[in-house]
Short mmCIF file of C-alpha atoms and ligand atoms in Angstrom, two decimals:
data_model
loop_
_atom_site.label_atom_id
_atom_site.label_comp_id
_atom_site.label_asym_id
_atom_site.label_seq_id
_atom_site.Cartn_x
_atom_site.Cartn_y
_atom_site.Cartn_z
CA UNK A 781 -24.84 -9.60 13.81
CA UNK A 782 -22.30 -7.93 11.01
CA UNK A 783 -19.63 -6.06 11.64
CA UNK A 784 -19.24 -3.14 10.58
CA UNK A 785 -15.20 -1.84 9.15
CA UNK A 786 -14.45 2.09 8.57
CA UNK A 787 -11.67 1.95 6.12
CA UNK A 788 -9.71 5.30 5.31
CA UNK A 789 -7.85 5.13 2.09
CA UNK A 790 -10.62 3.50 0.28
CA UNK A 791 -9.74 4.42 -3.53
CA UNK A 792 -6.38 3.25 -3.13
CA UNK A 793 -5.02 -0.03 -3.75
CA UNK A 794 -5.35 -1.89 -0.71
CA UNK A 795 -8.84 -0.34 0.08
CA UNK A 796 -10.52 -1.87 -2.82
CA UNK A 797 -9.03 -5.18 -2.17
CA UNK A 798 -9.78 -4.77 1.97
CA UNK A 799 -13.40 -3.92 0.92
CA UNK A 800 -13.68 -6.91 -1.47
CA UNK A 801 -12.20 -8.88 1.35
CA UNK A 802 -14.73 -7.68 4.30
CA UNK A 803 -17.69 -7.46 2.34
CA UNK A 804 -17.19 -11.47 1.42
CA UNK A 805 -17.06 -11.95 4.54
CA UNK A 806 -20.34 -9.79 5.38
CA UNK A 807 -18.85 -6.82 6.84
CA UNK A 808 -21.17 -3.74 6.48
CA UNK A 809 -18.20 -1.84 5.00
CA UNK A 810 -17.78 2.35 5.00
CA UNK A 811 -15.11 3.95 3.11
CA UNK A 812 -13.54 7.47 3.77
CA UNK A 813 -13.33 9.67 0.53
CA UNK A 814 -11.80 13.21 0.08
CA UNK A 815 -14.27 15.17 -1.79
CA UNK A 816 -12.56 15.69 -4.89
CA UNK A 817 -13.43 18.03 -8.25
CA UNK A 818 -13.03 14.32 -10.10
CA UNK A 819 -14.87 12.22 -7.73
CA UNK A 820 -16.20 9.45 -10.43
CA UNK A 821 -11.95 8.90 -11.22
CA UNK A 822 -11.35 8.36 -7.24
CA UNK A 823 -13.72 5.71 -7.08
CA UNK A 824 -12.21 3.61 -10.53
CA UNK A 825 -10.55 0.84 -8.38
CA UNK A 826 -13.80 0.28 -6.20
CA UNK A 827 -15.60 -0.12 -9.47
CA UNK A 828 -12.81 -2.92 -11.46
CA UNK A 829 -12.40 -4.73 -8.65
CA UNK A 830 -16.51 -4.82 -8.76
CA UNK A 831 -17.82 -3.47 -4.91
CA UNK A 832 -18.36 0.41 -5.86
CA UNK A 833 -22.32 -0.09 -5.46
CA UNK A 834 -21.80 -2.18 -1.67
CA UNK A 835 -19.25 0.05 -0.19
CA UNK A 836 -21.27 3.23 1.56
CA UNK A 837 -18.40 6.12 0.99
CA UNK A 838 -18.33 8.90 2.89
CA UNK A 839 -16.68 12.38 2.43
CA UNK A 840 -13.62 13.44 4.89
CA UNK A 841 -9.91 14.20 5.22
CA UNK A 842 -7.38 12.56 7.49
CA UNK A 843 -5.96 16.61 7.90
CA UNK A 844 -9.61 17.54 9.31
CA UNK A 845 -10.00 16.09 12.77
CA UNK A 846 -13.52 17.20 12.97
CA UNK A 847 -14.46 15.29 10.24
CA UNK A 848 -12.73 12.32 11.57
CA UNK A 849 -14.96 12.52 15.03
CA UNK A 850 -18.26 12.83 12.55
CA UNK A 851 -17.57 10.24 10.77
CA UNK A 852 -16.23 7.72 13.53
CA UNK A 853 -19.62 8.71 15.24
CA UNK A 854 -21.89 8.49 12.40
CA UNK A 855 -20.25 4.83 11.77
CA UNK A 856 -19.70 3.33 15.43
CA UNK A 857 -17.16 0.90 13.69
CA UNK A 858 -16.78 -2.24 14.80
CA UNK A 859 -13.10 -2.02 12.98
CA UNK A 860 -10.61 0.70 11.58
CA UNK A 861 -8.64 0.60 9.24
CA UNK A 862 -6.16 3.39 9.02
CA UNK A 863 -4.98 3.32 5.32
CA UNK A 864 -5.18 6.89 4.39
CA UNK A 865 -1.91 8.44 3.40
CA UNK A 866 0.92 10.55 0.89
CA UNK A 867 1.84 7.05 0.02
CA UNK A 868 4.40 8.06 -3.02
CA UNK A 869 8.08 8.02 -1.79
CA UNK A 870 9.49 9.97 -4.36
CA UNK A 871 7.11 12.47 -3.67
CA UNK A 872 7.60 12.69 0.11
CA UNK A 873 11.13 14.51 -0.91
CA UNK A 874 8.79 17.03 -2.63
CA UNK A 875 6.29 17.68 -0.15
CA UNK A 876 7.81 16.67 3.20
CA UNK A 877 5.39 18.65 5.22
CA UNK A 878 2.15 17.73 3.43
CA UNK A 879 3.30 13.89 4.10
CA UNK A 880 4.62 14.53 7.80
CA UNK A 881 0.74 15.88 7.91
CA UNK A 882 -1.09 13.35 6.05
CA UNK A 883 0.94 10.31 6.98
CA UNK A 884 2.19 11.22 10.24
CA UNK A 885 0.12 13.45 12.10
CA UNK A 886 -2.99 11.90 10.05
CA UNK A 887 -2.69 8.62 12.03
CA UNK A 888 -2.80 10.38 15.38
CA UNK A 889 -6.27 12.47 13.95
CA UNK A 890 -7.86 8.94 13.72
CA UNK A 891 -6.63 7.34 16.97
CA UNK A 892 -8.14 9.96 18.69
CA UNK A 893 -11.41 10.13 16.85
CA UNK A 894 -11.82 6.05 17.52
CA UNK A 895 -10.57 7.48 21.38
CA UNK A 896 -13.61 9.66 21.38
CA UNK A 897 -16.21 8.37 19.47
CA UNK A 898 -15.88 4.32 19.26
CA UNK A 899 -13.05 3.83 21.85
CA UNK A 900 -14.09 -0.23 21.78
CA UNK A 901 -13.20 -0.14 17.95
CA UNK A 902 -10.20 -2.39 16.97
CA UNK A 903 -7.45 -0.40 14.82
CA UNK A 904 -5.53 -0.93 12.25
CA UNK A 905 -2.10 1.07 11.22
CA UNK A 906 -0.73 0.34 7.95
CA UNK A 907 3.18 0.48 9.15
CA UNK A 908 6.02 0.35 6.24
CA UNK A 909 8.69 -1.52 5.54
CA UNK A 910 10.29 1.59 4.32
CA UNK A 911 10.51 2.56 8.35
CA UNK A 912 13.81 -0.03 8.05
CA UNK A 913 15.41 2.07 5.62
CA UNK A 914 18.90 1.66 5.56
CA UNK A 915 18.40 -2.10 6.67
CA UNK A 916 20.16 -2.63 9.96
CA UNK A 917 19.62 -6.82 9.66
CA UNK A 918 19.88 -8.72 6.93
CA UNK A 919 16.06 -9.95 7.58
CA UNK A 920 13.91 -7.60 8.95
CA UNK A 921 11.68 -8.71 11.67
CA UNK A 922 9.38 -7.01 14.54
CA UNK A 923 12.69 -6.86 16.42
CA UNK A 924 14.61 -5.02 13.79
CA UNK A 925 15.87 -1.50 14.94
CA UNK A 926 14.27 1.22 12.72
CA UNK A 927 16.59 3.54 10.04
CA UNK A 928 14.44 5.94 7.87
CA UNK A 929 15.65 6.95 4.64
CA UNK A 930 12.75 9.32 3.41
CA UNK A 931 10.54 11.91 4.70
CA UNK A 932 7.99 9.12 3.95
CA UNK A 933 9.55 6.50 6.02
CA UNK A 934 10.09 8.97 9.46
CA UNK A 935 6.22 10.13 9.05
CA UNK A 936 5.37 6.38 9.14
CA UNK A 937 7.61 6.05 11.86
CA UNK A 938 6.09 8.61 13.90
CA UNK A 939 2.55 7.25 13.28
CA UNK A 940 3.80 3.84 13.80
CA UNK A 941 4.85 4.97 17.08
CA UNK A 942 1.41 6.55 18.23
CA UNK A 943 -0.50 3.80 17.57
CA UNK A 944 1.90 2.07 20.19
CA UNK A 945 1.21 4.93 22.86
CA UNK A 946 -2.22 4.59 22.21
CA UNK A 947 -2.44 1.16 22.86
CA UNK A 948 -0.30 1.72 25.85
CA UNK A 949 -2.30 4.60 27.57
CA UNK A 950 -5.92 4.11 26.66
CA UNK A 951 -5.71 0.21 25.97
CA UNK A 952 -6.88 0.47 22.35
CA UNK A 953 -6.83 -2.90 20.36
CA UNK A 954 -4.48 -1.00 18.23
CA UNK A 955 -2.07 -2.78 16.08
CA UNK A 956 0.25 -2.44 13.07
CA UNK A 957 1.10 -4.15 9.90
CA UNK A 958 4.69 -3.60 9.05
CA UNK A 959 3.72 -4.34 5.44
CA UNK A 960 6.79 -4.94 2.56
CA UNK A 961 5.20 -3.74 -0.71
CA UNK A 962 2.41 -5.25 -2.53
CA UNK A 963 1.37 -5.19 -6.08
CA UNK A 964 -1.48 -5.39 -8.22
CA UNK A 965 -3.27 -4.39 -11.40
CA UNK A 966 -4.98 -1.54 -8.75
CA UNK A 967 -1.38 -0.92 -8.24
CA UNK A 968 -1.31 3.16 -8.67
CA UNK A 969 1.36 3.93 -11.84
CA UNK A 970 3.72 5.43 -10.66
CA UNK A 971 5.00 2.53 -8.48
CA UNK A 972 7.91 1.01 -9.74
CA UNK A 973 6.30 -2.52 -10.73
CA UNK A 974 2.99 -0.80 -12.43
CA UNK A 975 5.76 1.56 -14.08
CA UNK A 976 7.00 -1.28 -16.02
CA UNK A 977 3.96 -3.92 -16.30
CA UNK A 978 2.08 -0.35 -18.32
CA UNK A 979 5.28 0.42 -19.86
CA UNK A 980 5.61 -3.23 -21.67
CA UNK A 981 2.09 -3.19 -22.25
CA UNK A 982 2.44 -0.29 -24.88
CA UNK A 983 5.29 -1.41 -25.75
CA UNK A 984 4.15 -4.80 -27.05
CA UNK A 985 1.16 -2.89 -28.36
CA UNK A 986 3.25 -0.64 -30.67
CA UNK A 987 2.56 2.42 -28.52
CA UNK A 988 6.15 3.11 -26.83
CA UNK A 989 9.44 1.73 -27.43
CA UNK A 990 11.46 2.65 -24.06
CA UNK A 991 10.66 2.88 -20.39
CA UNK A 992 13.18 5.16 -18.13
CA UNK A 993 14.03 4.20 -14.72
CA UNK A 994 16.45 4.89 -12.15
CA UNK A 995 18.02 2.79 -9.42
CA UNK A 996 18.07 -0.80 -11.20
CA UNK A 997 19.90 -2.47 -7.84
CA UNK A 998 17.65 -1.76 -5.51
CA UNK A 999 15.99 -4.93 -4.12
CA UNK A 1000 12.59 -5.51 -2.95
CA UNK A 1001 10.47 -7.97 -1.04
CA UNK A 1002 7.59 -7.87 -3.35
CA UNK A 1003 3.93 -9.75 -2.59
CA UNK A 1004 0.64 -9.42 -4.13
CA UNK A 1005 -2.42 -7.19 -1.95
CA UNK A 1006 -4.63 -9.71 -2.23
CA UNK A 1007 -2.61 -11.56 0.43
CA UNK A 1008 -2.13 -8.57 2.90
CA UNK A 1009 -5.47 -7.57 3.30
CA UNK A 1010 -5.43 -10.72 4.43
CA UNK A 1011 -3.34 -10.59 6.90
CA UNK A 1012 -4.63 -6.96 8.22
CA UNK A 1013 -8.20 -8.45 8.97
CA UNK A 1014 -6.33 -11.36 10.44
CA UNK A 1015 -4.32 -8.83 13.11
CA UNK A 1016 -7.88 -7.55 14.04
CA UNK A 1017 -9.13 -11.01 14.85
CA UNK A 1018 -6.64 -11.78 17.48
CA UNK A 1019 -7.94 -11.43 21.13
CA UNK A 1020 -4.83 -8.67 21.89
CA UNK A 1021 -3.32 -6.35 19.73
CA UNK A 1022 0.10 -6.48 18.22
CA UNK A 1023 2.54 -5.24 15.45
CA UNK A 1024 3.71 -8.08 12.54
CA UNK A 1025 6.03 -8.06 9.66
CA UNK A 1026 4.10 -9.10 6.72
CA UNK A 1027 6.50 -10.26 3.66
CA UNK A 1028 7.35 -13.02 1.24
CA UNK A 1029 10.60 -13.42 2.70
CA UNK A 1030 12.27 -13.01 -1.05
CA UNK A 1031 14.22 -9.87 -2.68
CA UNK A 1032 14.57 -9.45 -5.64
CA UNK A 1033 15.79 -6.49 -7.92
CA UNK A 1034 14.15 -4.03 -9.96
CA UNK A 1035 16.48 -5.38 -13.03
CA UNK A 1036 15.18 -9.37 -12.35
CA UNK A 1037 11.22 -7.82 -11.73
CA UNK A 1038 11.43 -5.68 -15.16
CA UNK A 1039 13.23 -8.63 -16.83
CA UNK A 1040 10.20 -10.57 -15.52
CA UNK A 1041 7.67 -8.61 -17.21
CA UNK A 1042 9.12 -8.67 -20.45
CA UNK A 1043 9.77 -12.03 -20.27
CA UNK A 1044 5.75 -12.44 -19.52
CA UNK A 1045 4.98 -10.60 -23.60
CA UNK A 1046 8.36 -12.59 -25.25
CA UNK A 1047 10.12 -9.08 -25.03
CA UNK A 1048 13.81 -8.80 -24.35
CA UNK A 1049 14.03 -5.75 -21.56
CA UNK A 1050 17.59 -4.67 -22.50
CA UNK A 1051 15.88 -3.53 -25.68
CA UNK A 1052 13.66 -1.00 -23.92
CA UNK A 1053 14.64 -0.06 -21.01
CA UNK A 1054 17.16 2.99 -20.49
CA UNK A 1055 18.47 4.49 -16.67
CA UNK A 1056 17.78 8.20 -16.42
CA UNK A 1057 19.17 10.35 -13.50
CA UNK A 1058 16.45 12.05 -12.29
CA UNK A 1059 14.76 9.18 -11.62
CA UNK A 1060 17.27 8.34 -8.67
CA UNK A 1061 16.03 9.44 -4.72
CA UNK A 1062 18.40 11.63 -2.67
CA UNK A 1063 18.37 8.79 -0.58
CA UNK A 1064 17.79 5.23 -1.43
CA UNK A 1065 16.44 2.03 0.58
CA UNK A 1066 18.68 -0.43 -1.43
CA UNK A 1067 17.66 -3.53 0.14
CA UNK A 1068 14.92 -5.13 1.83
CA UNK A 1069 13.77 -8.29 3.00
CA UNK A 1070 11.25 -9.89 5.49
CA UNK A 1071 11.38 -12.13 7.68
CA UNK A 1072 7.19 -12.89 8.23
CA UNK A 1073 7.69 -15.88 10.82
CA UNK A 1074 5.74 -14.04 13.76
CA UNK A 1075 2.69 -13.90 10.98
CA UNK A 1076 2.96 -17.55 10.60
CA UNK A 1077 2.86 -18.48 14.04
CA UNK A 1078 0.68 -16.47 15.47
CA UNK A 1079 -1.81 -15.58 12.75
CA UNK A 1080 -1.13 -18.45 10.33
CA UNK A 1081 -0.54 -16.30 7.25
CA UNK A 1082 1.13 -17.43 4.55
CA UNK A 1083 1.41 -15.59 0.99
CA UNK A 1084 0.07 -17.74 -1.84
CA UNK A 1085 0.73 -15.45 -5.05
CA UNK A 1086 4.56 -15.30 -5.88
CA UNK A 1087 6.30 -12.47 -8.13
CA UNK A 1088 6.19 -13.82 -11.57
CA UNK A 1089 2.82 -14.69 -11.24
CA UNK A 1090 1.64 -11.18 -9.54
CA UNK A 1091 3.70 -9.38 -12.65
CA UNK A 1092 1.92 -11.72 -15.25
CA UNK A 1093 -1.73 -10.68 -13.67
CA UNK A 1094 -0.76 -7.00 -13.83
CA UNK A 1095 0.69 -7.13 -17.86
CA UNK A 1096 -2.12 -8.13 -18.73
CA UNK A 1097 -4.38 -6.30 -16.83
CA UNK A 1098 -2.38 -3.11 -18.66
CA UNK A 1099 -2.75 -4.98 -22.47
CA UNK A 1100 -6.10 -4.75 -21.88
CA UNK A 1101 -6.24 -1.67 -20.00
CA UNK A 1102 -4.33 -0.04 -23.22
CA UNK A 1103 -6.44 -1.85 -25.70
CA UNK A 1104 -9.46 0.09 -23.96
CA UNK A 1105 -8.86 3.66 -24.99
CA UNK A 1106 -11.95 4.54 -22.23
CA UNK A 1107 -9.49 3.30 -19.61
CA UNK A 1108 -9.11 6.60 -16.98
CA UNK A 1109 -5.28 5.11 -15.54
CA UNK A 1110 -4.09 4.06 -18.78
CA UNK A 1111 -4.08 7.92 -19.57
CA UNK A 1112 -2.34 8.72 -16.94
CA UNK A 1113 1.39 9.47 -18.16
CA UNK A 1114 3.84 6.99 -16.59
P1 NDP B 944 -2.56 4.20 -2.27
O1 NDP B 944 -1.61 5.28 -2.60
O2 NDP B 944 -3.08 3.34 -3.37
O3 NDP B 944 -3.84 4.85 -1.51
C1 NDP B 944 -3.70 5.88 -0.59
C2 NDP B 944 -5.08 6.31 -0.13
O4 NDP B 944 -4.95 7.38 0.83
C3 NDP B 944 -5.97 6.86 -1.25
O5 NDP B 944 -7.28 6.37 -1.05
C4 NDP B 944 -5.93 8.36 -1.01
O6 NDP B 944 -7.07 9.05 -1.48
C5 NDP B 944 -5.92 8.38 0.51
N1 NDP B 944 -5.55 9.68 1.05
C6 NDP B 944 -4.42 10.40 0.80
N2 NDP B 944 -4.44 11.56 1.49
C7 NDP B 944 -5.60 11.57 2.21
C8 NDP B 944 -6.20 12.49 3.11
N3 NDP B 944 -5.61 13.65 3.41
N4 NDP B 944 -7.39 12.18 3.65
C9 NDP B 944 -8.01 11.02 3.34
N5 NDP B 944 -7.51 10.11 2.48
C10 NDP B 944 -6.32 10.38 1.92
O7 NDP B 944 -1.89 3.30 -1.12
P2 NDP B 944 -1.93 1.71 -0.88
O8 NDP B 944 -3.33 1.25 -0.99
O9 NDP B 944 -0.87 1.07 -1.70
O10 NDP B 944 -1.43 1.61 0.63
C11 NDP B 944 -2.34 1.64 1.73
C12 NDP B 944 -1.60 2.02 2.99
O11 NDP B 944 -0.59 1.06 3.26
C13 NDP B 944 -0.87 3.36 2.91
O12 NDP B 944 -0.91 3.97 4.18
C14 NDP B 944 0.56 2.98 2.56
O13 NDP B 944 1.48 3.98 3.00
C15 NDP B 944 0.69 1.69 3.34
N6 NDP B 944 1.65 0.75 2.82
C16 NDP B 944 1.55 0.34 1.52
C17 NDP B 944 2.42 -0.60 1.03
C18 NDP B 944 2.35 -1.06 -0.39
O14 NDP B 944 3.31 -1.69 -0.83
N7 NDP B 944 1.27 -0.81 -1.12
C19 NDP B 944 3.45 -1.21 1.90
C20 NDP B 944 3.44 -0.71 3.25
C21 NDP B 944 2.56 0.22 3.69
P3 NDP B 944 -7.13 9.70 -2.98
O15 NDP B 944 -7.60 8.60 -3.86
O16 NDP B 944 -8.11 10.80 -2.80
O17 NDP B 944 -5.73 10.18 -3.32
P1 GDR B 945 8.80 2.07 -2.61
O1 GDR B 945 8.11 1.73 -4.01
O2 GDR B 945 9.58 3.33 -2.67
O3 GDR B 945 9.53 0.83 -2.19
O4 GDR B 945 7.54 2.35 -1.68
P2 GDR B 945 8.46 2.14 -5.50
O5 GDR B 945 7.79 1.15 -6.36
O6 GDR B 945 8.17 3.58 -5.77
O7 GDR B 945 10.06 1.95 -5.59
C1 GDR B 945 10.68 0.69 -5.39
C2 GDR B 945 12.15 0.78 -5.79
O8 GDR B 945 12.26 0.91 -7.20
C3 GDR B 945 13.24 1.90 -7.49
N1 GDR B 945 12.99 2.48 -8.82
C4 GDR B 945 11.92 3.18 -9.18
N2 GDR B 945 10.80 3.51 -8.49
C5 GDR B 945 9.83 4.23 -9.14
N3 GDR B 945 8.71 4.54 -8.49
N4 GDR B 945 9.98 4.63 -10.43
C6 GDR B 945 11.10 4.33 -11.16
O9 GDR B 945 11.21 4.70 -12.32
C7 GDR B 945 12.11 3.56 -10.51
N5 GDR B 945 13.31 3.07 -10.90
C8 GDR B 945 13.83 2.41 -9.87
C9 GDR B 945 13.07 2.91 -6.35
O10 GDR B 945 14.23 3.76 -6.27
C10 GDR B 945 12.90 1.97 -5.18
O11 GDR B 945 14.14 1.56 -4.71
C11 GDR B 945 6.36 1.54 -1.77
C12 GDR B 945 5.16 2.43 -1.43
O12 GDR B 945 4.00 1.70 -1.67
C13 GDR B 945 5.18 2.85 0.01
O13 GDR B 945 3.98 3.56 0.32
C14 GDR B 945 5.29 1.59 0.87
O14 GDR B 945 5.32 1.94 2.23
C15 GDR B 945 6.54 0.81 0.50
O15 GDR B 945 6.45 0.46 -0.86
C16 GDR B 945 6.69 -0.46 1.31
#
């Protein structure tokens, strides 16, 4: 018999990959969607990455717990994955209630819909590296104390936390991925690595000459999404739940990942790329690194697509995503 997977967050990133993922492997596969004023844009990533016409998307908001309990009902999910959130750093200094909502309180809104209407439904939590923060070990590892830098990060935090109790008091295969960022060509643009792959595609195309950014130190453990989809499904398939670290165990900075990408076209970055001020967070995570050993051992994960590689697939992704003046992102101002 197929399972059937409830992902929330389907139109972002890691929901198109997570659906491509489960629906090789014959998952029926459901996908939360706000309704939206723009709904055919939302659904752009299901459609590159080629599974808008097999996932069965369905309308509701991780801020509306009724909706939640409908849809958990309607679906009887086999698996959840809780994806869905204000996702955007930067912005969670902006908005810090909207993402203690959506991210935070959001998480708890879905436990307890799987509580009440599919309590035998495995759970996923997409944790953050970002809960580390200001890094309190040089490797950070399941056993790493937490230090949150952003809004963001402490709204993670909190739902990272729930999804403990849960499993604790109502013995809910609940776990979390404590996922260090991943990249794509779904990547949305405002990341720091899409940023700069779009930037140096106009660039080389004769559409821009400069790209602004801010902190240029900062380091980052950077893997590809295709790999920690992976990994989630893998969590769900082990006979008890748990929380893992999922990284490359690299870091590398934003100068060496920009210098990468123009390297990729024959560009040299210094060229093109100035620091603006505004750019900079009022508080920064300068430094971050994982250490994915419990991953290894217990799941046997392992990360197959390296940096350079991961930034080559996304430049060129954007030169032809820029050469395609139909292209719905590509308009999207960086
Ligand atoms: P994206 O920003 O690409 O996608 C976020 C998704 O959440 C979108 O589908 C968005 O819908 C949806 N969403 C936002 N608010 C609501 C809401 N109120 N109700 C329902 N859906 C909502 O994120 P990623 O795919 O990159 O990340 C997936 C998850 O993993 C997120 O929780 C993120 O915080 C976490 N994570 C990501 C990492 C990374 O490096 N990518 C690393 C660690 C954790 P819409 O399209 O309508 O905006
Ligand atoms: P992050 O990703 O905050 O790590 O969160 P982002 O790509 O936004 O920033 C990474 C680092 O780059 C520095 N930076 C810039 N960042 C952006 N966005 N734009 C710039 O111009 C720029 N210049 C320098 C940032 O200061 C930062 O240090 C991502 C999100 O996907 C989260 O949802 C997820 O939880 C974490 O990764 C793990």
């Amino acid at each position: 018999m197929s399972k059937t997977a409830l992902i929330t967050g389907v139109t972002g990133q890691d929901g198109a990959y997570l659906s491509q993922l489960l629906l090789e492997k014959g998952y029926t596969v459901y996908g939360l969607m706000r309704r939206s004023a723009s709904q055919e844009f939302l659904t752009e990533r299901l459609k590159w990455i080629g599974v808008l016409d097999d996932v069965n998307l369905i309308h509701g908001d991780l801020l509306d717990l009724a909706s939640l309990i409908h849809v958990v009902n309607q679906v009887k999910p086999d698996e959840v994955y809780n994806l869905a959130a204000q996702t955007f750093v930067h912005t969670s200094f902006d908005q810090p209630l909207l993402t203690a909502q959506v991210t935070g309180v959001g998480a708890t809104h879905m436990l307890e819909a799987v509580r009440l209407a599919a309590p035998g439904a495995k759970f996923y939590q997409a944790s953050s590296s970002e809960m580390f923060g200001k890094a309190q070990e040089k490797m950070q590892s399941e056993t790493t104390p937490f230090y949150p830098r952003s809004p963001y990060a402490a709204a993670k935090l909190y739902a990272h936390w729930i999804t403990g109790n849960y499993r604790e008091s109502y013995q809910m295969h609940a776990s979390c991925g404590i996922l260090f960022n991943h990249e794509s060509p779904l990547r949305g643009i405002e990341f720091v690595t899409r940023k700069v792959t779009d930037a140096v595609a106009r660039i080389k195309l004769g559409q821009a000459k400069t790209l602004d950014l801010g902190n240029l130190d900062a380091r980052r453990d950077w893997g590809h999404a295709r790999d920690y989809v992976r990994g989630m499904w893998m969590m769900l398939q082990q006979p008890t739940p748990d929380d893992y670290v999922l990284a490359t165990g690299r870091t590398v900075t934003v100068r060496d990942m920009t210098k990468a990408a123009f390297d990729h076209v024959g560009l040299n970055w210094e060229d093109h790329v100035q620091v603006s001020n505004r750019l900079f967070r009022p508080a920064e995570v300068d430094f971050l690194l994982g250490d994915p050993a419990k991953a290894r051992r217990v799941l046997g994960w392992e990360p197959t697509i390296g940096l350079e590689e991961m930034i080559g697939e996304m430049v060129d992704a954007d030169l032809e995503r820029r050469r395609q003046a139909g292209d719905v992102r590509a308009r999207v101002p960086a």
